[in-house]
Amino acid sequence: MLSSGVICTTGVQFLAIESRSKDLVSVIWLLAYLNIFILIQFTDCHFGNSVYVKSTDLATIVYRSPWLDMPKEMRKQVVIVIARAQRPLEITAFSLIPI
């Protein structure tokens, strides 16, 4: 939410420049800032999604292992791991907004 506000504010500042050819330094500065900010947002979202996807695959990976051949105590622990892995991991901001 905050990042959308920053991107919009940067866009408004870019549009507020009257003569883009005369104020080339400001244009380059705003475009560089916007590109860096978007890159930071992309990396946060990409790696957050990667954690989510890999955590959803965890239960399947553990289930496909040869856990039925293990001792009884170990099988109980594997069942607990499978049950807990049913809920995917999410990285959240302030425990409110998933990234």
mmCIF file with all atom_site columns, C-alpha atoms in Angstrom:
data_model
loop_
_atom_site.group_PDB
_atom_site.id
_atom_site.type_symbol
_atom_site.label_atom_id
_atom_site.label_alt_id
_atom_site.label_comp_id
_atom_site.label_asym_id
_atom_site.label_entity_id
_atom_site.label_seq_id
_atom_site.pdbx_PDB_ins_code
_atom_site.Cartn_x
_atom_site.Cartn_y
_atom_site.Cartn_z
_atom_site.occupancy
_atom_site.B_iso_or_equiv
_atom_site.pdbx_formal_charge
_atom_site.auth_seq_id
_atom_site.auth_comp_id
_atom_site.auth_asym_id
_atom_site.auth_atom_id
_atom_site.pdbx_PDB_model_num
ATOM 1  C CA . MET A 1 1  ? 0.000  0.000   0.000   1.00 0.00 ? 1  MET A CA 1
ATOM 2  C CA . LEU A 1 2  ? 2.744  2.416   0.957   1.00 0.00 ? 2  LEU A CA 1
ATOM 3  C CA . SER A 1 3  ? 4.804  1.383   -2.045  1.00 0.00 ? 3  SER A CA 1
ATOM 4  C CA . SER A 1 4  ? 1.901  2.212   -4.368  1.00 0.00 ? 4  SER A CA 1
ATOM 5  C CA . GLY A 1 5  ? 1.769  5.662   -2.814  1.00 0.00 ? 5  GLY A CA 1
ATOM 6  C CA . VAL A 1 6  ? 5.499  6.175   -3.361  1.00 0.00 ? 6  VAL A CA 1
ATOM 7  C CA . ILE A 1 7  ? 5.240  5.089   -6.997  1.00 0.00 ? 7  ILE A CA 1
ATOM 8  C CA . CYS A 1 8  ? 2.258  7.393   -7.588  1.00 0.00 ? 8  CYS A CA 1
ATOM 9  C CA . THR A 1 9  ? 3.991  10.324  -5.886  1.00 0.00 ? 9  THR A CA 1
ATOM 10 C CA . THR A 1 10 ? 7.065  9.791   -8.041  1.00 0.00 ? 10 THR A CA 1
ATOM 11 C CA . GLY A 1 11 ? 4.845  9.732   -11.136 1.00 0.00 ? 11 GLY A CA 1
ATOM 12 C CA . VAL A 1 12 ? 3.174  12.984  -10.094 1.00 0.00 ? 12 VAL A CA 1
ATOM 13 C CA . GLN A 1 13 ? 6.579  14.586  -9.533  1.00 0.00 ? 13 GLN A CA 1
ATOM 14 C CA . PHE A 1 14 ? 7.641  13.420  -12.981 1.00 0.00 ? 14 PHE A CA 1
ATOM 15 C CA . LEU A 1 15 ? 4.526  14.930  -14.567 1.00 0.00 ? 15 LEU A CA 1
ATOM 16 C CA . ALA A 1 16 ? 4.997  18.172  -12.620 1.00 0.00 ? 16 ALA A CA 1
ATOM 17 C CA . ILE A 1 17 ? 8.305  18.904  -14.364 1.00 0.00 ? 17 ILE A CA 1
ATOM 18 C CA . GLU A 1 18 ? 7.442  21.655  -16.823 1.00 0.00 ? 18 GLU A CA 1
ATOM 19 C CA . SER A 1 19 ? 10.301 21.394  -19.276 1.00 0.00 ? 19 SER A CA 1
ATOM 20 C CA . ARG A 1 20 ? 11.743 17.902  -19.338 1.00 0.00 ? 20 ARG A CA 1
ATOM 21 C CA . SER A 1 21 ? 14.422 18.860  -21.848 1.00 0.00 ? 21 SER A CA 1
ATOM 22 C CA . LYS A 1 22 ? 15.724 21.718  -19.666 1.00 0.00 ? 22 LYS A CA 1
ATOM 23 C CA . ASP A 1 23 ? 15.473 19.847  -16.368 1.00 0.00 ? 23 ASP A CA 1
ATOM 24 C CA . LEU A 1 24 ? 17.123 16.650  -17.581 1.00 0.00 ? 24 LEU A CA 1
ATOM 25 C CA . VAL A 1 25 ? 18.853 15.986  -14.246 1.00 0.00 ? 25 VAL A CA 1
ATOM 26 C CA . SER A 1 26 ? 15.510 15.832  -12.411 1.00 0.00 ? 26 SER A CA 1
ATOM 27 C CA . VAL A 1 27 ? 14.050 13.531  -15.053 1.00 0.00 ? 27 VAL A CA 1
ATOM 28 C CA . ILE A 1 28 ? 17.006 11.154  -14.830 1.00 0.00 ? 28 ILE A CA 1
ATOM 29 C CA . TRP A 1 29 ? 16.913 11.280  -11.019 1.00 0.00 ? 29 TRP A CA 1
ATOM 30 C CA . LEU A 1 30 ? 13.181 10.463  -10.866 1.00 0.00 ? 30 LEU A CA 1
ATOM 31 C CA . LEU A 1 31 ? 13.441 7.667   -13.430 1.00 0.00 ? 31 LEU A CA 1
ATOM 32 C CA . ALA A 1 32 ? 16.420 6.138   -11.614 1.00 0.00 ? 32 ALA A CA 1
ATOM 33 C CA . TYR A 1 33 ? 14.588 6.381   -8.271  1.00 0.00 ? 33 TYR A CA 1
ATOM 34 C CA . LEU A 1 34 ? 11.462 4.830   -9.771  1.00 0.00 ? 34 LEU A CA 1
ATOM 35 C CA . ASN A 1 35 ? 13.408 1.975   -11.362 1.00 0.00 ? 35 ASN A CA 1
ATOM 36 C CA . ILE A 1 36 ? 15.304 1.209   -8.161  1.00 0.00 ? 36 ILE A CA 1
ATOM 37 C CA . PHE A 1 37 ? 12.107 1.305   -6.090  1.00 0.00 ? 37 PHE A CA 1
ATOM 38 C CA . ILE A 1 38 ? 10.295 -1.012  -8.503  1.00 0.00 ? 38 ILE A CA 1
ATOM 39 C CA . LEU A 1 39 ? 13.282 -3.386  -8.484  1.00 0.00 ? 39 LEU A CA 1
ATOM 40 C CA . ILE A 1 40 ? 13.222 -3.507  -4.679  1.00 0.00 ? 40 ILE A CA 1
ATOM 41 C CA . GLN A 1 41 ? 9.483  -4.225  -4.707  1.00 0.00 ? 41 GLN A CA 1
ATOM 42 C CA . PHE A 1 42 ? 9.953  -6.927  -7.321  1.00 0.00 ? 42 PHE A CA 1
ATOM 43 C CA . THR A 1 43 ? 12.655 -8.714  -5.324  1.00 0.00 ? 43 THR A CA 1
ATOM 44 C CA . ASP A 1 44 ? 10.564 -8.607  -2.139  1.00 0.00 ? 44 ASP A CA 1
ATOM 45 C CA . CYS A 1 45 ? 7.530  -10.031 -3.918  1.00 0.00 ? 45 CYS A CA 1
ATOM 46 C CA . HIS A 1 46 ? 9.533  -12.588 -5.884  1.00 0.00 ? 46 HIS A CA 1
ATOM 47 C CA . PHE A 1 47 ? 11.287 -14.084 -2.876  1.00 0.00 ? 47 PHE A CA 1
ATOM 48 C CA . GLY A 1 48 ? 8.124  -13.919 -0.759  1.00 0.00 ? 48 GLY A CA 1
ATOM 49 C CA . ASN A 1 49 ? 6.310  -15.863 -3.459  1.00 0.00 ? 49 ASN A CA 1
ATOM 50 C CA . SER A 1 50 ? 9.205  -18.312 -3.686  1.00 0.00 ? 50 SER A CA 1
ATOM 51 C CA . VAL A 1 51 ? 8.941  -19.062 0.044   1.00 0.00 ? 51 VAL A CA 1
ATOM 52 C CA . TYR A 1 52 ? 5.174  -19.533 -0.318  1.00 0.00 ? 52 TYR A CA 1
ATOM 53 C CA . VAL A 1 53 ? 5.489  -21.918 -3.284  1.00 0.00 ? 53 VAL A CA 1
ATOM 54 C CA . LYS A 1 54 ? 8.266  -23.996 -1.732  1.00 0.00 ? 54 LYS A CA 1
ATOM 55 C CA . SER A 1 55 ? 6.367  -24.293 1.540   1.00 0.00 ? 55 SER A CA 1
ATOM 56 C CA . THR A 1 56 ? 3.296  -25.604 -0.293  1.00 0.00 ? 56 THR A CA 1
ATOM 57 C CA . ASP A 1 57 ? 5.455  -28.295 -1.897  1.00 0.00 ? 57 ASP A CA 1
ATOM 58 C CA . LEU A 1 58 ? 6.956  -29.377 1.428   1.00 0.00 ? 58 LEU A CA 1
ATOM 59 C CA . ALA A 1 59 ? 4.087  -31.667 2.459   1.00 0.00 ? 59 ALA A CA 1
ATOM 60 C CA . THR A 1 60 ? 4.186  -33.456 -0.892  1.00 0.00 ? 60 THR A CA 1
ATOM 61 C CA . ILE A 1 61 ? 7.957  -33.896 -0.767  1.00 0.00 ? 61 ILE A CA 1
ATOM 62 C CA . VAL A 1 62 ? 7.854  -35.337 2.750   1.00 0.00 ? 62 VAL A CA 1
ATOM 63 C CA . TYR A 1 63 ? 4.921  -37.611 1.847   1.00 0.00 ? 63 TYR A CA 1
ATOM 64 C CA . ARG A 1 64 ? 6.814  -39.010 -1.148  1.00 0.00 ? 64 ARG A CA 1
ATOM 65 C CA . SER A 1 65 ? 9.783  -39.940 1.015   1.00 0.00 ? 65 SER A CA 1
ATOM 66 C CA . PRO A 1 66 ? 10.066 -43.542 2.263   1.00 0.00 ? 66 PRO A CA 1
ATOM 67 C CA . TRP A 1 67 ? 8.612  -42.633 5.646   1.00 0.00 ? 67 TRP A CA 1
ATOM 68 C CA . LEU A 1 68 ? 6.554  -45.827 5.948   1.00 0.00 ? 68 LEU A CA 1
ATOM 69 C CA . ASP A 1 69 ? 9.781  -47.804 6.306   1.00 0.00 ? 69 ASP A CA 1
ATOM 70 C CA . MET A 1 70 ? 10.911 -45.731 9.296   1.00 0.00 ? 70 MET A CA 1
ATOM 71 C CA . PRO A 1 71 ? 10.481 -46.632 12.979  1.00 0.00 ? 71 PRO A CA 1
ATOM 72 C CA . LYS A 1 72 ? 7.115  -45.907 14.582  1.00 0.00 ? 72 LYS A CA 1
ATOM 73 C CA . GLU A 1 73 ? 8.273  -42.791 16.493  1.00 0.00 ? 73 GLU A CA 1
ATOM 74 C CA . MET A 1 74 ? 9.772  -41.309 13.342  1.00 0.00 ? 74 MET A CA 1
ATOM 75 C CA . ARG A 1 75 ? 6.565  -41.997 11.381  1.00 0.00 ? 75 ARG A CA 1
ATOM 76 C CA . LYS A 1 76 ? 4.573  -40.094 14.015  1.00 0.00 ? 76 LYS A CA 1
ATOM 77 C CA . GLN A 1 77 ? 6.906  -37.130 13.637  1.00 0.00 ? 77 GLN A CA 1
ATOM 78 C CA . VAL A 1 78 ? 6.646  -37.268 9.846   1.00 0.00 ? 78 VAL A CA 1
ATOM 79 C CA . VAL A 1 79 ? 2.846  -37.233 10.087  1.00 0.00 ? 79 VAL A CA 1
ATOM 80 C CA . ILE A 1 80 ? 3.091  -34.127 12.274  1.00 0.00 ? 80 ILE A CA 1
ATOM 81 C CA . VAL A 1 81 ? 5.417  -32.475 9.744   1.00 0.00 ? 81 VAL A CA 1
ATOM 82 C CA . ILE A 1 82 ? 3.004  -33.284 6.916   1.00 0.00 ? 82 ILE A CA 1
ATOM 83 C CA . ALA A 1 83 ? 0.060  -31.925 8.906   1.00 0.00 ? 83 ALA A CA 1
ATOM 84 C CA . ARG A 1 84 ? 1.892  -28.695 9.760   1.00 0.00 ? 84 ARG A CA 1
ATOM 85 C CA . ALA A 1 85 ? 3.077  -28.259 6.181   1.00 0.00 ? 85 ALA A CA 1
ATOM 86 C CA . GLN A 1 86 ? -0.507 -28.127 4.927   1.00 0.00 ? 86 GLN A CA 1
ATOM 87 C CA . ARG A 1 87 ? -0.588 -24.420 5.758   1.00 0.00 ? 87 ARG A CA 1
ATOM 88 C CA . PRO A 1 88 ? 1.863  -22.499 3.549   1.00 0.00 ? 88 PRO A CA 1
ATOM 89 C CA . LEU A 1 89 ? 4.368  -20.050 4.992   1.00 0.00 ? 89 LEU A CA 1
ATOM 90 C CA . GLU A 1 90 ? 3.762  -16.374 4.310   1.00 0.00 ? 90 GLU A CA 1
ATOM 91 C CA . ILE A 1 91 ? 6.039  -13.456 4.962   1.00 0.00 ? 91 ILE A CA 1
ATOM 92 C CA . THR A 1 92 ? 3.909  -10.609 6.262   1.00 0.00 ? 92 THR A CA 1
ATOM 93 C CA . ALA A 1 93 ? 4.462  -6.950  6.919   1.00 0.00 ? 93 ALA A CA 1
ATOM 94 C CA . PHE A 1 94 ? 3.448  -5.990  10.463  1.00 0.00 ? 94 PHE A CA 1
ATOM 95 C CA . SER A 1 95 ? 1.584  -9.336  10.686  1.00 0.00 ? 95 SER A CA 1
ATOM 96 C CA . LEU A 1 96 ? -1.127 -7.846  8.481   1.00 0.00 ? 96 LEU A CA 1
ATOM 97 C CA . ILE A 1 97 ? -0.209 -7.738  4.813   1.00 0.00 ? 97 ILE A CA 1
ATOM 98 C CA . PRO A 1 98 ? 1.314  -10.730 3.013   1.00 0.00 ? 98 PRO A CA 1
ATOM 99 C CA . ILE A 1 99 ? 4.299  -9.813  0.899   1.00 0.00 ? 99 ILE A CA 1
#
